[in-house]
Tab-separated table of C-alpha atoms and ligand atoms in Angstrom:
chain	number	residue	atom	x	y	z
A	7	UNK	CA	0.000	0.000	0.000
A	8	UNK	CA	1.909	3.717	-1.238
A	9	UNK	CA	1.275	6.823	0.717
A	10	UNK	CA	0.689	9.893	-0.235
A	11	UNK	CA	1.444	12.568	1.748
A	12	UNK	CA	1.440	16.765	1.173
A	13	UNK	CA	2.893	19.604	3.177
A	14	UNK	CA	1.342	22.584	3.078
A	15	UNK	CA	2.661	26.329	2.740
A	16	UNK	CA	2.052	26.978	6.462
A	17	UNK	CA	4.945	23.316	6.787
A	18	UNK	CA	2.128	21.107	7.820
A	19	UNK	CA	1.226	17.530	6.675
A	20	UNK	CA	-2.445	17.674	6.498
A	21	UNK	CA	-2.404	13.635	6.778
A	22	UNK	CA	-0.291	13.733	10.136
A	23	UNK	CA	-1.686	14.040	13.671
A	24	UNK	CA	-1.690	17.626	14.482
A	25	UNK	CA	0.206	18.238	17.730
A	26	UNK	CA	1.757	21.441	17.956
A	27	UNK	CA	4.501	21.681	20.532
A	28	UNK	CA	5.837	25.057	22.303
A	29	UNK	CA	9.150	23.777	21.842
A	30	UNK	CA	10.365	25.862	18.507
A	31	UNK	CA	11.411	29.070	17.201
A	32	UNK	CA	11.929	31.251	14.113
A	33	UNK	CA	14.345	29.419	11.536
A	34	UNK	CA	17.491	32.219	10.931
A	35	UNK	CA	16.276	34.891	8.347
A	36	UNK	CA	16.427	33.653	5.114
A	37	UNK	CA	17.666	29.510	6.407
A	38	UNK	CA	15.571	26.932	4.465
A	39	UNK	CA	15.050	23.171	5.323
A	40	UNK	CA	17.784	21.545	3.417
A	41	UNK	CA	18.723	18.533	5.212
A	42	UNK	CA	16.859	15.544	6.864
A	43	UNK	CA	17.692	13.851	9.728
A	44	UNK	CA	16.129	10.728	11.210
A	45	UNK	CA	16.307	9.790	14.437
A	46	UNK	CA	14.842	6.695	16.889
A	47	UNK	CA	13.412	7.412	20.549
A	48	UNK	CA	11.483	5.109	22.614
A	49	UNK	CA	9.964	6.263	25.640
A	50	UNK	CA	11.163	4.101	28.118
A	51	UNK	CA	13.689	3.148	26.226
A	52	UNK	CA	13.098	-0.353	24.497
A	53	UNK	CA	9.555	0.312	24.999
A	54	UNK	CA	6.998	0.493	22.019
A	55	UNK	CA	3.238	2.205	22.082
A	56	UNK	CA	2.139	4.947	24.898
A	57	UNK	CA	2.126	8.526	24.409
A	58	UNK	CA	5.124	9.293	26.549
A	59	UNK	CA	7.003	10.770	23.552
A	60	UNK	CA	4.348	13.331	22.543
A	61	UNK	CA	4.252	14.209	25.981
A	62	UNK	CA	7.737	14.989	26.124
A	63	UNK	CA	7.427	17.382	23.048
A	64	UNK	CA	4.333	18.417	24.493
A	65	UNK	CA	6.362	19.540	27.899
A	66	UNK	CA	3.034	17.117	29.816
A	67	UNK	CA	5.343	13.986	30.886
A	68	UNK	CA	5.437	13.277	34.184
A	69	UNK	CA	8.756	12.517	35.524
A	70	UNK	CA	7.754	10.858	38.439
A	71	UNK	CA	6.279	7.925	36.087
A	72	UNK	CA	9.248	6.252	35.276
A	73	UNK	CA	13.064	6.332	36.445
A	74	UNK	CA	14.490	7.059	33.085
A	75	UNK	CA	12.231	10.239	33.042
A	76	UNK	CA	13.134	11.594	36.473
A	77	UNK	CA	16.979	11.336	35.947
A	78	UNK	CA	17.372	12.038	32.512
A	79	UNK	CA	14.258	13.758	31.087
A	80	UNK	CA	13.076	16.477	33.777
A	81	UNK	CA	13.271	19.577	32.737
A	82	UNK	CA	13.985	19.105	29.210
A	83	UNK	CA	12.513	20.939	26.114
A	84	UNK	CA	13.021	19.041	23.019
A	85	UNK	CA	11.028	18.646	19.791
A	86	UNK	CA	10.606	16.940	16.237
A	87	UNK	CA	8.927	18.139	13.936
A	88	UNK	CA	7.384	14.125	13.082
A	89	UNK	CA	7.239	10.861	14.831
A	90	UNK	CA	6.176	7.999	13.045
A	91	UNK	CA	4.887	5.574	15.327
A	92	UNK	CA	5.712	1.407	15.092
A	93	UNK	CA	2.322	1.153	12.555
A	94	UNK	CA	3.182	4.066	10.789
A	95	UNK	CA	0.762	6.663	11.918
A	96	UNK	CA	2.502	10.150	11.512
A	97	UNK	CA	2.432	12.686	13.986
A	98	UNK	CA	3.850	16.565	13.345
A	99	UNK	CA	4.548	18.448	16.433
A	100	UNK	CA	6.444	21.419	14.690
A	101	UNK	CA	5.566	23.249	11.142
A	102	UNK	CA	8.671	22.895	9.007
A	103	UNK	CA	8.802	25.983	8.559
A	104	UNK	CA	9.723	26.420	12.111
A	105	UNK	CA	12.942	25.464	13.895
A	106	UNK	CA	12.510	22.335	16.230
A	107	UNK	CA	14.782	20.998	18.521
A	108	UNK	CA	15.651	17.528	17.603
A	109	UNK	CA	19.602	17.710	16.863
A	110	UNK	CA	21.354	19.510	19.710
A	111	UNK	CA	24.988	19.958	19.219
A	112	UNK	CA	25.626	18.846	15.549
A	113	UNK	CA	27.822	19.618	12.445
A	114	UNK	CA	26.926	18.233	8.665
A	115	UNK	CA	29.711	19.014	6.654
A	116	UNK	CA	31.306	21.940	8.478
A	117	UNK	CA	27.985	23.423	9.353
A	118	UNK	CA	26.801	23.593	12.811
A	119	UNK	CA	23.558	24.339	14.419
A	120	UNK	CA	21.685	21.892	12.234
A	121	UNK	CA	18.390	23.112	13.591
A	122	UNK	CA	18.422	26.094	11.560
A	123	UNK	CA	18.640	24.138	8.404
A	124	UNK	CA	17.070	20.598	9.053
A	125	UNK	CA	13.609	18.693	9.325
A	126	UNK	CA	13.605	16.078	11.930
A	127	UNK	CA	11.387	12.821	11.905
A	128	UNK	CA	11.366	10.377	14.743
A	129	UNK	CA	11.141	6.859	14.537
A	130	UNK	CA	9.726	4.901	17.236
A	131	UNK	CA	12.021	2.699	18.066
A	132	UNK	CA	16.088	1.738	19.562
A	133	UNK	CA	19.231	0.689	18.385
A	134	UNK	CA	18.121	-3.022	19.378
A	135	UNK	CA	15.491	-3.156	17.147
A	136	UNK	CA	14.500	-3.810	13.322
A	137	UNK	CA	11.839	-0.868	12.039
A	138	UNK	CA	8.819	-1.777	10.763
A	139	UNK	CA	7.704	-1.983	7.723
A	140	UNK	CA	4.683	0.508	7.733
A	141	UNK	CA	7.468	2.931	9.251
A	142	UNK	CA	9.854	3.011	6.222
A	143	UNK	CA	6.554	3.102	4.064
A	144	UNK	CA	4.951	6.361	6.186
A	145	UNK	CA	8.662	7.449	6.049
A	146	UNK	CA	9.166	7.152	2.435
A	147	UNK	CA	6.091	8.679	1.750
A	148	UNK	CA	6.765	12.146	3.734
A	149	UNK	CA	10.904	12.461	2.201
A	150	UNK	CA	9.116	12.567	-0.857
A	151	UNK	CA	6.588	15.306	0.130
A	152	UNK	CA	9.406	17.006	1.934
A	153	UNK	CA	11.333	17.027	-1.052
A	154	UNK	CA	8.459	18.498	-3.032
A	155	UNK	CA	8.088	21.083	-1.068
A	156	UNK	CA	11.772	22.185	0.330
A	157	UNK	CA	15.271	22.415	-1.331
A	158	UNK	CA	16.407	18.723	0.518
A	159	UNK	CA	19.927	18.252	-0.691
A	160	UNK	CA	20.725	15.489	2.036
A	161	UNK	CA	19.233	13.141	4.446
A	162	UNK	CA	21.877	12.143	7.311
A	163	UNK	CA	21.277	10.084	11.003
A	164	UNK	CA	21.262	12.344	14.059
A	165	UNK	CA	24.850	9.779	14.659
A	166	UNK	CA	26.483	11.634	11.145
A	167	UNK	CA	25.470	14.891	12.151
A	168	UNK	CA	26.916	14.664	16.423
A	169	UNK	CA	29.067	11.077	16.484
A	170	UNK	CA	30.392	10.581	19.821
A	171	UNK	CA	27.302	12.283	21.321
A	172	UNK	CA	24.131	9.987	19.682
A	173	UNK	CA	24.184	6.894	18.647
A	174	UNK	CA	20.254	6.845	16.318
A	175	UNK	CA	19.004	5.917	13.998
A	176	UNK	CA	21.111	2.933	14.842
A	177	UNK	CA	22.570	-0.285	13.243
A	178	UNK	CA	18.985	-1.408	12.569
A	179	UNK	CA	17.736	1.581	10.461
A	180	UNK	CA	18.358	0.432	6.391
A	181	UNK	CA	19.533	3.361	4.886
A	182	UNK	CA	19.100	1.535	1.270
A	183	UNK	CA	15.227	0.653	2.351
A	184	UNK	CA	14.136	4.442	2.266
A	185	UNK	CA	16.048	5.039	-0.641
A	186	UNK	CA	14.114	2.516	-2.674
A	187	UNK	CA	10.922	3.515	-1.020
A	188	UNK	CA	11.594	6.960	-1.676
A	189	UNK	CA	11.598	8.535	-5.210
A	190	UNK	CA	14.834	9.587	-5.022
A	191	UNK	CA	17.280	9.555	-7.303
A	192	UNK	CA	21.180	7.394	-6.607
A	193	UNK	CA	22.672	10.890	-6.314
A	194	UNK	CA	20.295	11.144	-3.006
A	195	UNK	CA	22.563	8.648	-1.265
A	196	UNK	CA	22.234	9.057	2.447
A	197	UNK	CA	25.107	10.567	4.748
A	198	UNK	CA	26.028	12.594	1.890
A	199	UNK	CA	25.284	16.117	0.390
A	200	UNK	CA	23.901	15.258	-2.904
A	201	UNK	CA	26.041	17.415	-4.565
A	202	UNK	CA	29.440	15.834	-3.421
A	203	UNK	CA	28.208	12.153	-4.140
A	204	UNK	CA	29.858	10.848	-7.164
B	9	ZN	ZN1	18.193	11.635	17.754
């Protein structure tokens, strides 16, 4: 089964969950979404379904609901702008347009600040653990209506953008999976800038 997805001028995916999250800001004047990066989370880690991770974007978790949360997550503002969930539902929590707060301290190719200049899209899921299906088709589908809509020129791992520092999508994401899913062309190859790939 294909998806099709759309983003709108306003950077919103009229097919995705609408969950807008406070965590965001203006992108710098005149910065553009040219990169992708996809991540994995799993709130508690290892563990599929629940709503902790909206809550987390949403600044609503409770800390006191699981150790993990109260030593690690308290206090924390973070963001994606999607998460696509283990059966492929799609949620957006930031308009594209927008800067979210997925990447943290990261460098793709000499520049930093990847925020400015990125989308983010979460997958549920770990290191430890194969991706479904239904999440590389949901996935496929929105690259494709990212691309559409935005200059992409690359789509990198949160681990090429800050290695050392994060460790997702992990060994289990398949890099060449989205590429066939996606319409994109060899020259689209992931990790790299398209213009510097042979
Ligand atoms: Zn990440």
């Amino acid at each position: 089964m294909s998806v099709e997805l759309a983003v709108d001028a306003d950077g919103w995916v009229a097919q995705a969950r609408k969950l807008p999250s406070p965590n965001f800001e203006a992108r710098p004047q005149g910065a553009v979404p040219t990169l992708i990066v996809v991540h994995n989370i799993s709130l508690p880690p290892n563990e599929f379904g629940g709503t902790a991770i909206a809550e987390l974007f949403l600044n609503t978790l409770d800390c006191d609901a699981h150790p993990y949360y109260d030593a690690h997550l308290r206090g924390v503002r973070v963001s994606a702008h999607f998460v696509i969930h283990r059966d492929g539902a799609l949620e957006q929590f930031v308009s594209c347009n927008e800067r979210a707060w997925h990447a943290g301290p990261s460098n793709f190719f000499g520049r930093e600040r990847c925020n400015d200049f990125s989308i983010g899209i979460e997958l549920e899921g770990s290191d430890t653990t194969a991706f479904e299906a239904a999440q590389y088709r949901t996935l496929g589908a929105l690259v494709n209506a990212l691309t559409a809509r935005y200059p992409i020129e690359a789509l990198a791992g949160h681990s090429d953008i800050a290695p050392g520092r994060k460790t997702d999508p992990g060994p289990h994401f398949e890099w060449p999976r989205l590429q066939r899913d996606t319409l994109l062309a060899d020259r689209y190859f992931p990790y790299l800038k398209f213009s510097e790939t042979p």
